[in-house]
Amino acid sequence: MTQNEAGSKEWMPSRAAEFLCRQTERLVKSGSLTPAACQRIYDFCGVRPGYPEWRKFLVPLLSLLGLLSLVAGAVFFVAWNWADMPKMAKFALAELLIVALAVVVWWRWYDGIARSALLAAGLGFGALFALYGQIYQTGADSWELFRAWLFVFLPLALIARQNSLWFCSWLLANLTFQLYYATVSMSLMDSAVFDGLDYFPTTALYSYLIAQTLCLIIREVLAMRVIKHNPHSWLASRWFSRVMAGFLLLVLTCIVAENISGWGYDTPHPFVTALWLAVLVVSYFFYRYRYPDLCMLTLGTASAAAVGCVLIVQMFDSSYDVGGLFMLGCLMALWLAGCGALMLYWRRKLYESQPVEVSSTEMAVLTERLRRNDLLSQAQIEEIQQYDHSSHLPWYLRLTLGIGGWVAAMIILFLLILVLYVVDLLNDPNAATVIIPSLLLAIVAGGLLRMQGVSKHHIGLAWAIAATCGLCFGFYLLFEPDWEMSFLVGSLCSLPVLTLMALAMRDRTFRFMAITALTFLLILSGNLLTGMYLPPVTRFWAVSALVTVIVIFWLWIIREQINLKATSWAEAVFPLLWGIPSGLILQCFSAINTSLLFDVFWRPAGYFPLSGGTGAGIAAGLVLVCLYQTVVKKTPSAMLYLVAAVVCGVAAFYAPGIGLGLWLLLMARYQGNQGILAASGCFLALYVIDWYYFLGVSLLQKSLLMFVTGVVLLALAFAAKKLIPVRKEEAYANP
């Protein structure tokens, strides 16, 4: 068996391979499997890529990023509107890009690059239409541009039969609707949330919501028909249906919440409330019994939880006494706990004997192939099959429960404040007033997190978050009794609290959050300290050295993660593996949004922009580790990692988030995790948008920068295709 056969996709391993490799880590932790044997299983399943797998991943990824960069450069160039360039020359440049992309599609129709080129060509038409409206000043509204753009995307989507083009078509249709009615009233979401729908045509609103519902129904009907005959078809992919359902429920939830609360000043929309109830009921029976889908059930439960919280608040709208507020907090906490318990119940009932969204047949075939290649024994396979799958939660359920945990934690703190108010301890608050109750919360949280059961763990998570927030604030009051709101004191007080709480609370999600905050605050406090006592050049290198050490430690965790699973560090691997880059992500965003932060907080003494120090530290950490692996360790694929580290390091030096985002894409492939790949792509896209918005250069310079970036990425894709080996000798079995 080749590595390709272990996965259903060429560029990423299958979900079955990804899940099975996570189960082998449990065998390493229990001592049933050696780390070396686990590594061979990773290689066999294609989770740990060699040169051929890296080639299949890098060529389409770099091609897609390069083509999108060229299109973005064309958009910026059109927006710049160079007055000295003739009109026909402008049109020629925009059309030449579309023609070139069309040639690529025709030339490599059966290649993955053709799909990327087709998407880029569709986006390029938007720049062409914008240029036409800009030059001739037709007086057309914005919605007409998006309507024309939609008419181009629809045939492309029909021809290409890929979810990305259908998603763009759906998105353009929504934007067209929003912009058209913006000429009559404000946008739909603003109207639904803030000022009602006073001037919004009710019939159009109802038609829009019905159309959204019908689009989702049609998509699901087609998906069900395809899954029976061709499970690997593009229509069988679930992410697009979930995005459509999430957006529909978001709009419905906002309007229903307005109907209940009366925050708007217009006439309520009972039809929307009835539609919301119908969607929830039909979705429950369909996704619970007919076509089980835990993600859809999670979305519906989250919508019901939000509406329920609004209803509870409305019930106590006229009650401002302590008893009413206390009852309000208790009811909201109970409601959120009930919704969380319901989601966990569905998780248990729907996928008790198998993992979520992983075919049991595919798992059986893969384990049998591993047994035939002497990578797993029959006893080890039986140990994997005895695993309680109900304790493994998919990412969307963990995210929903995590957000619910934060909301519940704020409610717990609110109830704690009410109790302190009743016993007259808030008249003259001090550190002990906050620290002692927070320690009691921490004791309760620690007890819950040591019990068996997923539901108890998530209740304990809320108590742990509340206790951590209270302890951080209490120790801040201990050192700043006058409430001077010092960034430095706040971050330094939080560091030991987060460290001790992460060690004490046995919950992977809480430790992930704690390490994320620790990484962010460690860099922030180091920046503030060096800014107060060191000259500018020295503090730049000091912050860079701090970030370098953090990145080196993170890369060491990545390299040794399987070996660490066999030690007492096993429970710390996941929080460190993804908590550190999450903290760096927060730091990258804060570095380019300092002006926004200064609008909320005043500028702290000694503060200087973190972008330069963070970027230099990320670049140095990546290059030093990969250079060590290449020269000293001489590990497989080390030269490829070194080249990637140099490219990402150069990008990080000028824009930390871009370099970090590119490296996270590579790490997602190294881990074989499709969820991390999607999250890394979203972070990279958001950071690039944010960075370019605050980039203090002209649109011409931005366009040229994007053009150069696109050419470099396409050149790297070409080099990867030509230089990285296509095949390698297979040696998977145990010697």
PDB file of C-alpha atoms in Angstrom, residues 82 93 109 206 244 457 477 480 584 708 723:
ATOM      1  CA  TRP A  82      -3.592  56.120 -12.400  1.00  0.00           C
ATOM      2  CA  LEU A  93      -4.066  45.068 -18.220  1.00  0.00           C
ATOM      3  CA  TRP A 109      -7.913  21.539 -17.163  1.00  0.00           C
ATOM      4  CA  TYR A 206     -39.412  37.458   3.925  1.00  0.00           C
ATOM      5  CA  MET A 244     -25.156  28.509   4.701  1.00  0.00           C
ATOM      6  CA  HIS A 457     -15.413  19.016  32.759  1.00  0.00           C
ATOM      7  CA  LEU A 477      -5.364  45.135  43.293  1.00  0.00           C
ATOM      8  CA  GLU A 480      -2.026  48.508  42.436  1.00  0.00           C
ATOM      9  CA  LEU A 584       1.706  34.740  18.788  1.00  0.00           C
ATOM     10  CA  VAL A 708       5.668  40.793  -6.863  1.00  0.00           C
ATOM     11  CA  LEU A 723      12.796  20.012  -7.694  1.00  0.00           C
TER      12      LEU A 723
END
